[in-house]
Coordinates of C-alpha atoms and ligand atoms in Angstrom, one line a residue:
M1 CA 13.4 225.7 -53.7
C2 CA 11.8 224.9 -57.2
G3 CA 14.5 224.7 -60.0
I4 CA 14.2 225.2 -63.7
V5 CA 16.3 224.4 -66.6
G6 CA 15.7 224.5 -70.5
Y7 CA 17.4 224.2 -73.6
I8 CA 17.1 224.9 -77.4
G9 CA 19.7 224.0 -79.9
S10 CA 20.9 221.2 -81.8
R11 CA 22.1 218.6 -79.3
N12 CA 20.0 216.1 -77.5
C13 CA 18.5 218.0 -74.5
V14 CA 17.5 215.1 -72.4
P15 CA 20.8 214.5 -70.6
I16 CA 21.7 218.4 -70.5
I17 CA 18.3 218.8 -68.7
L18 CA 18.6 215.9 -66.4
E19 CA 22.2 217.1 -65.5
G20 CA 21.0 220.6 -65.0
L21 CA 18.3 219.3 -62.6
R22 CA 20.8 217.3 -60.5
R23 CA 22.8 220.5 -60.2
L24 CA 19.6 222.2 -58.8
E25 CA 18.8 219.4 -56.3
Y26 CA 20.5 221.2 -53.4
R27 CA 17.7 223.8 -53.6
G28 CA 15.4 221.4 -52.0
Y29 CA 12.6 219.9 -53.9
D30 CA 9.9 217.0 -53.6
S31 CA 9.0 216.0 -57.2
A32 CA 10.7 216.4 -60.6
G33 CA 9.7 216.4 -64.4
I34 CA 10.6 217.0 -67.9
A35 CA 8.9 218.0 -71.2
V36 CA 10.5 217.9 -74.6
L37 CA 9.2 218.5 -78.2
R38 CA 9.4 215.4 -80.2
D39 CA 7.9 214.5 -83.7
G40 CA 5.5 217.5 -83.5
A41 CA 4.2 216.8 -80.0
F42 CA 5.2 216.6 -76.2
F43 CA 6.9 213.9 -74.6
I44 CA 6.4 214.6 -70.8
R45 CA 7.4 212.6 -67.6
K46 CA 7.2 213.6 -63.9
N47 CA 7.1 212.1 -60.8
A48 CA 7.2 212.6 -56.9
G49 CA 10.6 211.9 -55.5
K50 CA 14.1 212.5 -56.9
V51 CA 15.7 213.4 -60.2
A52 CA 17.3 209.9 -60.2
D53 CA 13.8 208.4 -60.1
L54 CA 12.8 210.5 -63.2
A55 CA 16.3 209.5 -65.0
N56 CA 15.4 205.7 -64.1
A57 CA 11.7 206.2 -65.4
L58 CA 13.0 207.6 -68.6
G59 CA 15.7 205.0 -69.2
R60 CA 13.3 202.2 -68.5
E61 CA 10.4 203.6 -70.8
N62 CA 12.6 205.3 -73.3
G63 CA 16.1 204.8 -73.2
T64 CA 16.6 206.5 -76.6
L65 CA 14.6 209.6 -76.1
T66 CA 16.2 212.3 -78.1
A67 CA 15.0 216.0 -78.8
E68 CA 16.4 219.4 -79.4
V69 CA 13.9 221.4 -77.3
G70 CA 12.9 220.8 -74.0
M71 CA 12.6 222.0 -70.2
G72 CA 13.0 220.4 -66.9
H73 CA 11.8 221.2 -63.2
T74 CA 12.2 220.5 -59.5
R75 CA 9.2 221.4 -57.6
W76 CA 9.0 222.2 -53.9
A77 CA 5.2 221.9 -53.1
T78 CA 3.2 225.0 -52.2
H79 CA -0.2 224.4 -53.8
G80 CA -1.3 220.8 -53.9
E81 CA 0.7 217.9 -52.4
P82 CA 3.9 216.5 -53.8
N83 CA 2.7 213.8 -56.1
D84 CA 3.2 212.7 -59.9
V85 CA 0.0 214.8 -61.0
N86 CA 1.1 217.9 -59.2
A87 CA 4.8 217.9 -60.4
H88 CA 5.7 220.0 -63.4
P89 CA 5.7 220.4 -66.3
H90 CA 1.8 221.2 -66.5
W91 CA -0.1 221.4 -69.8
D92 CA -3.3 223.2 -71.0
Q93 CA -6.7 221.8 -72.0
H94 CA -5.6 220.8 -75.5
Q95 CA -2.1 220.0 -74.8
Q96 CA -0.8 222.7 -76.9
V97 CA 1.5 224.4 -74.4
A98 CA 3.5 223.1 -71.5
I99 CA 5.0 225.1 -68.6
V100 CA 7.4 225.0 -65.8
H101 CA 6.9 227.6 -63.0
N102 CA 8.7 228.8 -59.8
G103 CA 6.6 231.0 -57.7
I104 CA 3.0 231.3 -56.8
V105 CA 0.0 232.6 -58.8
E106 CA -2.0 234.3 -56.1
N107 CA -5.2 234.7 -58.0
Y108 CA -5.2 231.5 -59.3
M109 CA -8.6 230.4 -57.8
A110 CA -10.4 233.4 -59.6
I111 CA -8.8 232.2 -62.8
K112 CA -9.6 228.6 -62.3
T113 CA -13.4 229.4 -61.5
K114 CA -13.7 231.1 -64.8
L115 CA -11.8 228.4 -66.7
L116 CA -14.1 225.8 -65.1
R117 CA -17.3 227.7 -66.1
D118 CA -15.8 227.6 -69.7
G119 CA -15.6 223.9 -69.4
H120 CA -12.0 223.4 -68.6
T121 CA -11.1 220.2 -66.4
F122 CA -7.8 220.2 -64.2
L123 CA -5.8 217.3 -63.3
G124 CA -4.4 218.4 -60.3
G125 CA -4.5 221.2 -57.4
T126 CA -1.7 223.7 -58.5
D127 CA -1.8 227.2 -59.4
T128 CA 0.7 226.4 -62.5
E129 CA -1.9 224.0 -64.1
V130 CA -4.2 227.0 -64.1
L131 CA -1.8 229.3 -65.6
A132 CA -1.0 226.7 -68.3
H133 CA -4.6 226.5 -69.3
L134 CA -4.9 230.3 -69.1
I135 CA -1.9 230.5 -71.7
G136 CA -3.4 227.8 -73.8
V137 CA -6.6 229.7 -74.1
M138 CA -4.7 232.9 -75.4
F139 CA -2.4 230.7 -77.7
E140 CA -5.7 229.3 -79.3
E141 CA -6.8 232.9 -79.9
C142 CA -4.0 234.6 -81.3
G143 CA -1.7 231.8 -82.7
D144 CA 1.6 233.5 -81.2
L145 CA 3.2 231.9 -78.1
T146 CA 4.9 235.0 -76.9
A147 CA 1.8 237.0 -77.2
A148 CA -0.2 234.4 -75.5
V149 CA 2.3 234.4 -72.6
R150 CA 2.3 238.1 -72.4
G151 CA -1.6 238.2 -72.5
A152 CA -1.8 235.5 -69.8
L153 CA 0.7 237.1 -67.4
R154 CA -1.4 240.5 -67.6
E155 CA -4.1 238.5 -65.8
V156 CA -1.8 237.1 -63.0
D157 CA -1.2 238.3 -59.6
G158 CA 1.7 236.6 -57.8
T159 CA 5.4 235.8 -58.6
Y160 CA 6.6 233.7 -61.4
G161 CA 9.6 232.6 -63.3
I162 CA 8.4 230.3 -66.2
V163 CA 9.4 228.6 -69.2
V164 CA 6.6 227.7 -71.8
I165 CA 7.1 225.5 -75.1
S166 CA 4.7 224.4 -77.5
P167 CA 4.8 221.8 -80.5
K168 CA 2.9 224.5 -82.4
A169 CA 5.8 226.7 -82.0
P170 CA 8.7 224.4 -82.0
D171 CA 11.7 226.8 -82.7
K172 CA 11.2 228.8 -79.4
M173 CA 10.9 228.9 -75.7
V174 CA 9.3 231.8 -74.0
V175 CA 10.4 232.7 -70.6
A176 CA 9.4 235.4 -68.1
R177 CA 10.2 236.5 -64.6
K178 CA 8.5 238.3 -61.9
G179 CA 9.9 237.6 -58.4
S180 CA 11.6 234.4 -59.2
P181 CA 15.2 234.6 -60.7
L182 CA 15.7 233.3 -64.1
L183 CA 19.0 233.6 -66.4
I184 CA 19.3 232.8 -70.0
G185 CA 22.7 231.2 -70.8
V186 CA 23.9 232.2 -74.3
G187 CA 25.6 229.6 -76.4
D188 CA 26.8 229.1 -80.0
G189 CA 23.6 227.9 -82.0
E190 CA 21.9 227.0 -78.8
N191 CA 20.6 228.8 -75.6
Y192 CA 19.7 227.9 -72.2
V193 CA 17.3 229.0 -69.6
A194 CA 17.9 228.3 -65.7
S195 CA 16.8 229.5 -62.4
D196 CA 20.3 229.3 -61.1
A197 CA 23.7 229.4 -62.8
S198 CA 24.9 226.2 -61.5
A199 CA 22.3 224.4 -63.9
I200 CA 24.2 225.6 -66.9
V201 CA 27.7 226.6 -66.1
A202 CA 29.0 223.4 -67.5
H203 CA 27.8 224.6 -70.8
T204 CA 28.1 228.5 -71.0
R205 CA 29.5 231.3 -69.0
K206 CA 27.6 233.8 -71.0
V207 CA 24.4 234.7 -69.2
V208 CA 21.6 237.5 -69.4
Y209 CA 19.9 238.1 -66.1
L210 CA 16.1 238.7 -66.6
D211 CA 14.7 241.6 -64.5
D212 CA 11.3 241.5 -62.9
G213 CA 8.6 242.2 -65.5
E214 CA 10.8 240.9 -68.3
I215 CA 9.7 238.2 -70.9
A216 CA 12.2 236.6 -73.4
E217 CA 11.8 234.8 -76.6
I218 CA 14.5 232.3 -77.1
T219 CA 15.4 230.5 -80.3
R220 CA 18.5 228.5 -81.3
H221 CA 20.3 231.9 -82.6
R222 CA 18.6 234.7 -80.7
V223 CA 17.3 236.1 -77.7
R224 CA 14.7 238.8 -77.7
T225 CA 13.9 240.5 -74.4
M226 CA 10.7 242.6 -74.0
T227 CA 8.4 244.1 -71.3
I228 CA 5.1 242.5 -70.9
D229 CA 3.8 245.4 -73.1
D230 CA 5.9 244.2 -76.0
V231 CA 8.6 247.0 -75.7
T232 CA 12.1 245.7 -76.6
V233 CA 14.6 245.7 -73.7
E234 CA 18.3 245.7 -74.5
K235 CA 20.1 243.4 -72.1
Q236 CA 23.9 243.1 -71.4
V237 CA 25.5 239.6 -71.8
Q238 CA 27.6 239.1 -68.3
Q239 CA 30.1 236.6 -67.7
I240 CA 29.8 234.3 -64.7
T241 CA 32.8 233.5 -62.6
L242 CA 31.3 230.3 -61.1
E243 CA 33.7 227.2 -61.3
L244 CA 32.5 223.6 -61.9
T245 CA 34.6 222.7 -59.0
Q246 CA 32.8 225.0 -56.4
I247 CA 29.5 223.3 -57.1
E248 CA 31.0 219.5 -56.9
R249 CA 31.7 217.7 -53.5
G250 CA 35.5 217.4 -54.0
G251 CA 36.1 214.2 -52.0
F252 CA 33.9 215.1 -49.1
E253 CA 30.8 212.7 -48.3
H254 CA 28.5 215.5 -48.2
F255 CA 28.4 219.2 -49.5
M256 CA 27.6 220.3 -45.9
L257 CA 31.0 218.7 -44.7
K258 CA 32.9 220.4 -47.5
E259 CA 31.2 223.7 -46.7
I260 CA 32.0 223.4 -43.1
H261 CA 35.8 222.5 -43.7
E262 CA 36.0 225.5 -46.3
Q263 CA 35.4 228.0 -43.5
P264 CA 39.2 229.0 -42.7
E265 CA 39.3 230.0 -46.4
T266 CA 35.7 231.7 -46.7
I267 CA 36.1 233.7 -43.6
L268 CA 39.6 234.7 -45.0
N269 CA 37.9 235.7 -48.4
A270 CA 35.2 237.8 -46.7
M271 CA 38.0 240.0 -45.0
R272 CA 40.3 239.9 -48.0
G273 CA 41.4 243.6 -49.1
R274 CA 39.0 245.0 -46.6
L275 CA 40.6 244.6 -43.4
M276 CA 43.6 247.0 -42.7
V277 CA 45.3 245.4 -39.6
D278 CA 48.1 248.1 -39.5
E279 CA 45.7 250.9 -39.6
G280 CA 43.2 249.1 -37.3
D281 CA 40.5 250.0 -39.8
V282 CA 38.3 248.6 -42.5
R283 CA 37.4 249.6 -46.2
L284 CA 34.2 248.3 -47.8
G285 CA 33.9 249.3 -51.4
G286 CA 30.1 248.2 -51.7
L287 CA 29.4 251.0 -49.1
Q288 CA 31.1 254.2 -50.8
N289 CA 28.0 255.8 -51.9
T290 CA 26.2 255.4 -48.8
I291 CA 28.8 255.6 -46.2
G292 CA 27.4 259.2 -45.3
K293 CA 24.0 257.9 -44.6
L294 CA 25.4 254.9 -42.6
L295 CA 27.6 257.3 -40.2
S296 CA 24.6 259.4 -39.6
A297 CA 22.0 256.8 -39.4
R298 CA 19.7 257.2 -36.2
R299 CA 19.6 253.4 -35.9
I300 CA 20.4 250.2 -38.0
V301 CA 17.5 247.8 -38.4
L302 CA 18.8 244.4 -39.3
T303 CA 16.3 242.0 -41.0
A304 CA 16.6 238.5 -42.4
C305 CA 15.3 234.9 -42.2
G306 CA 16.6 231.6 -40.9
T307 CA 20.3 231.3 -40.3
S308 CA 20.8 234.8 -41.7
W309 CA 18.4 236.0 -39.0
H310 CA 20.8 234.6 -36.4
A311 CA 23.7 236.4 -38.0
A312 CA 21.7 239.6 -37.7
L313 CA 21.3 238.9 -33.9
V314 CA 25.1 238.5 -33.4
G315 CA 25.4 241.8 -35.4
E316 CA 23.2 243.4 -33.2
Y317 CA 25.4 242.6 -30.2
M318 CA 28.4 243.8 -32.2
L319 CA 27.1 247.0 -33.5
E320 CA 25.6 248.0 -30.1
Q321 CA 28.4 247.1 -27.8
I322 CA 31.4 247.9 -30.0
A323 CA 30.4 250.7 -32.3
R324 CA 27.7 252.0 -30.0
V325 CA 25.2 252.4 -32.8
P326 CA 21.5 251.5 -31.8
A327 CA 20.4 248.4 -33.5
E328 CA 17.4 246.4 -33.9
V329 CA 16.5 242.9 -35.4
E330 CA 13.5 241.7 -36.8
Y331 CA 12.3 238.6 -38.8
A332 CA 12.0 240.0 -42.3
S333 CA 8.6 238.2 -42.6
E334 CA 7.2 240.1 -39.5
F335 CA 8.8 243.6 -40.7
R336 CA 7.1 243.7 -43.9
Y337 CA 3.6 243.1 -42.6
R338 CA 3.5 245.3 -39.7
D339 CA 3.8 248.8 -41.2
P340 CA 7.0 249.5 -39.5
I341 CA 8.0 252.8 -38.4
V342 CA 11.0 253.6 -40.7
N343 CA 12.4 256.9 -41.4
I344 CA 14.8 258.4 -44.0
D345 CA 17.5 258.6 -41.3
D346 CA 17.3 254.9 -40.7
V347 CA 19.5 252.3 -42.2
V348 CA 17.9 248.9 -43.0
L349 CA 20.4 246.1 -43.4
L350 CA 19.3 243.1 -45.2
I351 CA 21.2 239.8 -44.6
S352 CA 20.8 236.9 -47.1
Q353 CA 22.8 234.3 -48.4
S354 CA 20.7 233.6 -51.6
G355 CA 19.8 237.2 -52.1
E356 CA 16.4 235.9 -53.3
T357 CA 14.4 235.0 -49.9
A358 CA 10.9 236.4 -50.7
D359 CA 10.3 237.7 -47.3
T360 CA 13.7 239.5 -47.1
L361 CA 13.3 240.9 -50.5
S362 CA 9.9 242.3 -49.7
A363 CA 11.1 243.8 -46.5
L364 CA 13.7 245.6 -48.5
R365 CA 11.1 246.9 -50.8
E366 CA 9.0 248.0 -47.6
A367 CA 12.0 249.9 -46.1
K368 CA 13.0 251.5 -49.5
S369 CA 9.3 252.7 -50.0
K370 CA 9.6 254.5 -46.7
G371 CA 12.5 256.3 -47.6
A372 CA 15.3 254.2 -45.6
T373 CA 18.8 253.6 -46.8
V374 CA 18.7 249.8 -47.7
L375 CA 22.0 247.9 -47.7
G376 CA 22.5 244.0 -48.3
I377 CA 25.0 241.6 -46.8
V378 CA 24.6 239.0 -49.5
N379 CA 26.3 235.8 -50.9
V380 CA 25.0 235.3 -54.3
V381 CA 26.4 237.9 -56.6
G382 CA 23.9 239.8 -58.9
S383 CA 21.0 238.3 -56.8
S384 CA 17.8 240.2 -56.5
I385 CA 18.6 241.7 -52.8
A386 CA 22.1 242.6 -54.2
R387 CA 20.6 244.5 -57.2
E388 CA 17.8 246.4 -55.4
S389 CA 19.8 247.7 -52.4
H390 CA 21.3 251.2 -52.4
G391 CA 24.8 249.5 -51.5
G392 CA 26.2 246.6 -49.7
V393 CA 28.8 243.9 -49.1
Y394 CA 29.1 240.5 -50.7
V395 CA 30.2 237.9 -48.3
H396 CA 32.3 236.1 -51.0
A397 CA 31.6 232.6 -49.6
G398 CA 31.2 230.9 -53.0
P399 CA 28.3 228.8 -53.8
E400 CA 26.7 227.2 -50.8
I401 CA 24.8 223.8 -51.8
G402 CA 24.0 222.1 -48.6
V403 CA 20.6 223.3 -47.7
A404 CA 21.7 223.8 -43.9
S405 CA 23.7 227.2 -44.2
T406 CA 27.3 227.0 -42.6
K407 CA 29.9 228.9 -44.5
A408 CA 27.5 231.6 -45.4
F409 CA 26.8 232.3 -41.8
T410 CA 30.4 232.7 -40.7
S411 CA 31.3 234.8 -43.5
Q412 CA 28.1 237.0 -42.7
L413 CA 29.4 237.3 -39.2
T414 CA 33.0 238.2 -40.5
V415 CA 31.4 241.1 -42.6
L416 CA 29.2 242.2 -39.6
A417 CA 32.4 242.4 -37.6
L418 CA 34.1 244.5 -40.5
L419 CA 31.2 246.8 -40.5
T420 CA 31.5 247.0 -36.7
I421 CA 35.0 248.2 -36.7
L422 CA 34.4 250.6 -39.6
L423 CA 31.5 252.2 -37.7
A424 CA 33.4 252.3 -34.3
R425 CA 36.5 253.8 -35.9
A426 CA 34.3 256.4 -37.5
R427 CA 32.4 257.0 -34.4
G428 CA 35.7 257.8 -32.3
M429 CA 37.4 254.5 -31.5
T430 CA 41.1 254.9 -31.3
R431 CA 43.5 253.4 -33.8
E432 CA 45.2 251.4 -31.2
R433 CA 42.0 249.7 -30.1
G434 CA 41.1 249.3 -33.8
V435 CA 44.3 247.6 -34.4
V436 CA 43.7 245.2 -31.4
L437 CA 40.2 244.1 -33.0
A438 CA 41.5 243.9 -36.4
K439 CA 44.5 241.8 -35.3
E440 CA 42.2 239.5 -33.6
L441 CA 39.8 239.2 -36.4
A442 CA 42.7 238.4 -38.7
T443 CA 43.5 235.3 -36.5
L444 CA 40.1 233.7 -36.8
P445 CA 40.7 231.8 -40.1
E446 CA 43.6 229.9 -38.4
K447 CA 41.7 229.4 -35.2
V448 CA 38.8 228.1 -37.2
A449 CA 41.3 225.6 -38.8
Q450 CA 42.2 224.3 -35.3
V451 CA 38.7 223.6 -34.5
L452 CA 38.4 221.5 -37.6
Q453 CA 41.4 219.4 -37.0
N454 CA 39.9 216.8 -34.5
T455 CA 36.5 215.5 -35.6
Q456 CA 36.8 212.5 -33.5
V457 CA 34.9 214.1 -30.5
F458 CA 31.8 214.9 -32.7
R459 CA 31.6 211.3 -33.8
D460 CA 31.8 210.1 -30.1
I461 CA 29.1 212.7 -29.1
A462 CA 27.0 211.6 -32.1
E463 CA 27.1 207.9 -31.2
E464 CA 26.1 208.6 -27.5
F465 CA 23.3 210.9 -28.6
K466 CA 21.9 209.8 -31.8
H467 CA 18.7 208.5 -30.4
C468 CA 17.7 211.3 -28.4
H469 CA 14.5 213.1 -29.1
N470 CA 15.2 216.6 -27.7
A471 CA 18.1 218.9 -26.9
L472 CA 18.7 222.2 -25.5
Y473 CA 21.4 224.7 -26.4
L474 CA 22.5 227.5 -24.2
G475 CA 24.6 230.5 -24.4
R476 CA 24.8 234.1 -23.2
G477 CA 25.5 237.4 -24.8
A478 CA 26.6 237.2 -28.4
N479 CA 26.6 233.4 -27.8
F480 CA 23.0 233.3 -27.3
P481 CA 22.0 233.7 -31.2
V482 CA 25.1 230.9 -31.6
A483 CA 22.7 228.6 -29.3
L484 CA 20.0 229.4 -31.5
E485 CA 21.9 228.7 -34.7
G486 CA 23.3 225.3 -33.2
A487 CA 19.8 224.1 -32.2
L488 CA 18.5 225.1 -35.6
K489 CA 21.4 223.1 -37.5
L490 CA 20.5 219.9 -35.4
K491 CA 16.8 220.3 -36.1
E492 CA 17.1 220.9 -39.8
I493 CA 19.4 217.9 -40.7
S494 CA 18.8 215.2 -38.0
Y495 CA 15.1 216.1 -37.2
I496 CA 15.8 216.0 -33.5
H497 CA 13.9 218.6 -31.7
A498 CA 16.2 221.3 -30.3
E499 CA 15.7 224.8 -28.6
G500 CA 18.2 227.5 -28.1
Y501 CA 17.9 229.6 -24.8
P502 CA 19.8 232.4 -23.2
A503 CA 21.4 230.3 -20.4
A504 CA 20.0 232.4 -17.6
E505 CA 16.5 232.3 -19.0
M506 CA 16.5 228.7 -18.9
K507 CA 15.2 228.5 -15.3
H508 CA 11.9 230.1 -16.6
G509 CA 10.7 227.1 -18.5
P510 CA 13.0 224.8 -20.1
I511 CA 14.5 223.6 -16.9
A512 CA 11.3 221.6 -16.7
L513 CA 12.5 219.4 -19.7
I514 CA 15.7 218.5 -17.9
D515 CA 16.1 215.0 -17.1
K516 CA 18.8 212.2 -17.1
N517 CA 18.0 211.9 -21.0
M518 CA 18.4 215.5 -21.9
P519 CA 21.6 216.6 -23.8
V520 CA 22.2 220.0 -23.0
V521 CA 24.8 222.1 -25.1
V522 CA 26.4 225.0 -23.4
I523 CA 28.7 227.7 -25.0
V524 CA 30.9 228.7 -22.1
P525 CA 34.0 230.7 -23.1
K526 CA 36.1 232.4 -20.5
D527 CA 34.6 235.8 -20.8
G528 CA 33.1 238.1 -18.5
I529 CA 30.0 236.0 -17.8
Y530 CA 31.9 232.8 -17.6
E531 CA 30.9 232.3 -13.8
K532 CA 27.3 233.1 -14.5
V533 CA 27.1 230.2 -17.1
M534 CA 28.9 227.9 -15.0
S535 CA 26.2 228.4 -12.4
N536 CA 23.6 227.8 -15.1
I537 CA 25.6 224.6 -15.9
Q538 CA 25.3 223.5 -12.2
E539 CA 21.5 224.0 -12.4
V540 CA 21.4 221.5 -15.4
R541 CA 23.7 219.0 -13.4
A542 CA 21.7 219.3 -10.4
R543 CA 18.7 217.8 -12.4
R544 CA 21.0 215.2 -14.0
G545 CA 21.1 216.6 -17.4
R546 CA 23.8 215.7 -19.7
I547 CA 26.3 218.6 -20.3
I548 CA 28.2 218.8 -23.9
A549 CA 30.4 222.0 -23.3
V550 CA 31.9 224.2 -25.7
A551 CA 34.8 225.9 -23.9
N552 CA 38.2 227.5 -24.2
E553 CA 41.3 225.3 -24.3
D554 CA 42.6 226.6 -21.0
D555 CA 39.6 225.7 -19.2
T556 CA 40.2 223.1 -16.7
D557 CA 37.1 223.7 -14.4
I558 CA 34.6 222.6 -17.1
D559 CA 36.1 219.1 -17.1
Q560 CA 34.5 218.7 -13.5
L561 CA 31.0 219.5 -14.8
A562 CA 30.7 218.4 -18.5
E563 CA 30.5 214.9 -19.9
F564 CA 31.9 216.1 -23.2
V565 CA 34.1 219.0 -23.6
I566 CA 34.7 220.6 -27.3
R567 CA 37.6 223.0 -27.3
V568 CA 38.1 226.2 -29.1
P569 CA 40.7 228.8 -28.8
R570 CA 40.1 231.9 -27.2
T571 CA 39.3 235.1 -29.1
Y572 CA 37.9 238.5 -28.5
G573 CA 34.3 238.3 -27.1
F574 CA 32.3 239.3 -30.1
F575 CA 34.4 237.4 -32.5
G576 CA 33.5 234.2 -30.4
P577 CA 30.5 233.3 -32.3
I578 CA 32.5 232.8 -35.4
L579 CA 34.6 230.1 -33.8
N580 CA 31.9 228.6 -31.4
I581 CA 29.4 227.9 -34.2
I582 CA 32.0 225.6 -35.9
P583 CA 31.6 222.7 -33.4
L584 CA 27.8 223.1 -33.2
Q585 CA 27.8 222.5 -37.0
L586 CA 29.9 219.6 -37.0
L587 CA 27.9 218.1 -34.0
A588 CA 24.6 218.4 -36.0
Y589 CA 26.4 217.0 -39.0
Y590 CA 27.8 214.0 -37.4
I591 CA 24.6 213.1 -35.4
A592 CA 22.5 213.7 -38.8
V593 CA 25.1 211.2 -40.3
A594 CA 24.7 208.6 -37.5
R595 CA 20.9 208.9 -37.8
G596 CA 21.0 208.2 -41.5
T597 CA 19.4 211.5 -42.7
N598 CA 19.9 213.1 -46.1
V599 CA 22.3 215.7 -44.8
D600 CA 22.3 217.9 -48.0
Q601 CA 18.7 217.9 -48.7
P602 CA 16.8 217.5 -45.5
R603 CA 13.0 216.9 -45.9
N604 CA 10.7 219.7 -46.5
L605 CA 13.5 222.4 -46.5
A606 CA 14.5 224.5 -49.4
K607 CA 17.7 226.3 -50.1
S608 CA 16.3 229.6 -51.1
V609 CA 12.7 230.4 -50.2
T610 CA 11.3 232.2 -53.0
V611 CA 7.6 232.3 -51.8
E612 CA 6.2 233.9 -48.7
Ligands
G6P1 C1 16.0 228.9 -45.9 C2 17.2 228.2 -45.9 C3 18.1 228.6 -44.7 C4 18.4 230.1 -45.0 C5 17.0 230.9 -45.0 C6 17.2 232.2 -45.3 O1 15.2 228.6 -45.0 O2 16.9 226.6 -45.7 O3 19.2 228.0 -44.7 O4 19.0 230.4 -43.5 O5 16.3 230.4 -46.1 O6 17.9 232.4 -46.6 P1 18.9 233.4 -47.1 O7 19.4 232.8 -48.5 O8 17.9 234.7 -47.2 O9 19.9 233.7 -46.4

């Protein structure tokens, strides 16, 4: 979703801002812009399209643009279409302040109506332009940019991460956060601001994370953090551990392919120091303070969005069937608005790669307000969900740049498997059984590496099916959510319509869609319901559907029925999803490449959805 980068110092900020924006491209956006202070005035350029278009335009118009204070933005449209006018930065009526903004001003219509009555004119349809005008009015009144931002934000309902600059206050940037992440990069005689550490990690590792409700006044040598009521807040400078190599492609054609291939290592990282194979048990440090609550929980409610929601569905199978803990899964966006019945003896488990998804964060707050224990399974360290949870487990997948989530998903599943073993042992599972499960889990990185060895089959299937319009994905048990996730991957990056279904449910509707053009991807491991799934495959065949099977290495029967067979090693049933999703990620990837779509930044999607 939207990205912010800003700089104040003595170097030329233009290349710093453009480079920062490039690093934020992965979040998904549809327009980009930059504002710098030069010769006592603004220089602003913005356009629909990519950061490269912005850089080209700047090069053409003003190859020698230099400035020491400036900010840039990538916008993912919410209010107003993604065109040049609606792109950020925005400015006020008299061009005294410029602003970049992540989030949504919910009461912008009321503010706009009042400003229109006072004679203001607006160029576009965004909520941000209204906020710029409001700050401008206050600035004219009080002459202090920081006070003007504080005053304007008092009138705003909604969420924001903002940076404001003014040629009338050329030695500062004023930034504020409520609901949209913002961090300040601390340098030597220079300071940065960004919505995401990756934008500034090339320059500094020292950061201050702003909390909700905080405002900061940033000069070259000083950062002053305060509340909206001007009470100074002392903040700690923290060290970020992110490495530049982690956010670069490292020889792969796309981030998504790199991240798919990282999975043997990221799955191992999720288990490292946590899985005690010889004891058949698990230790999760982040749950230390809440373990009592977890063990006595009446039920566990798992809630999330997108791919993380699919991980939650797999988690439900694991927790109920292995640990015998009642579990329920709910979309975070639904959970928060239906006044859910949540009690103090419930544990609500939030799953999120970014830790910033607005709906998931709101679900956390809803559950917390009702007295539940809230735990997070999160990838991004220090993110809002991680910080607001009572406890949790980091998945340690490293930065995920491809918009379509891959390695974060398998790491989430690995952590859910760990949690399941921990709970199962605490609830009476024998050590012997624990050892069997732990040993099997420990083999998964190696087995995933095997699946990744031969990618030719995916290229062949992609060639065959790249022009199809629809696809069906079928699975049963814990592989049903894998079918959902496989279909989601295909939709997200290839724009082919795809649906996931429980294999047996197919005959209650989707079977009507099957004809000789319909690819049907079936996950059919040799487990307790293998024969049932084989019958479902026969039903597809009888209607001339084209079967692509994800099957075990030793399954010879499947060759008779499927047009393509993708082989995966055998594993214990509930760990199967960690292996079976890998071919579906690769399938989506190679089909998207064959169709020539933008794999890492698919249209309309955002990496981290920080608005409702
Ligand atoms: C967006 C992303 C998805 C992701 C979902 C939830 O839609 O494009 O890949 O699964 O948000 O994000 P989270 O960061 O909470 O896991």
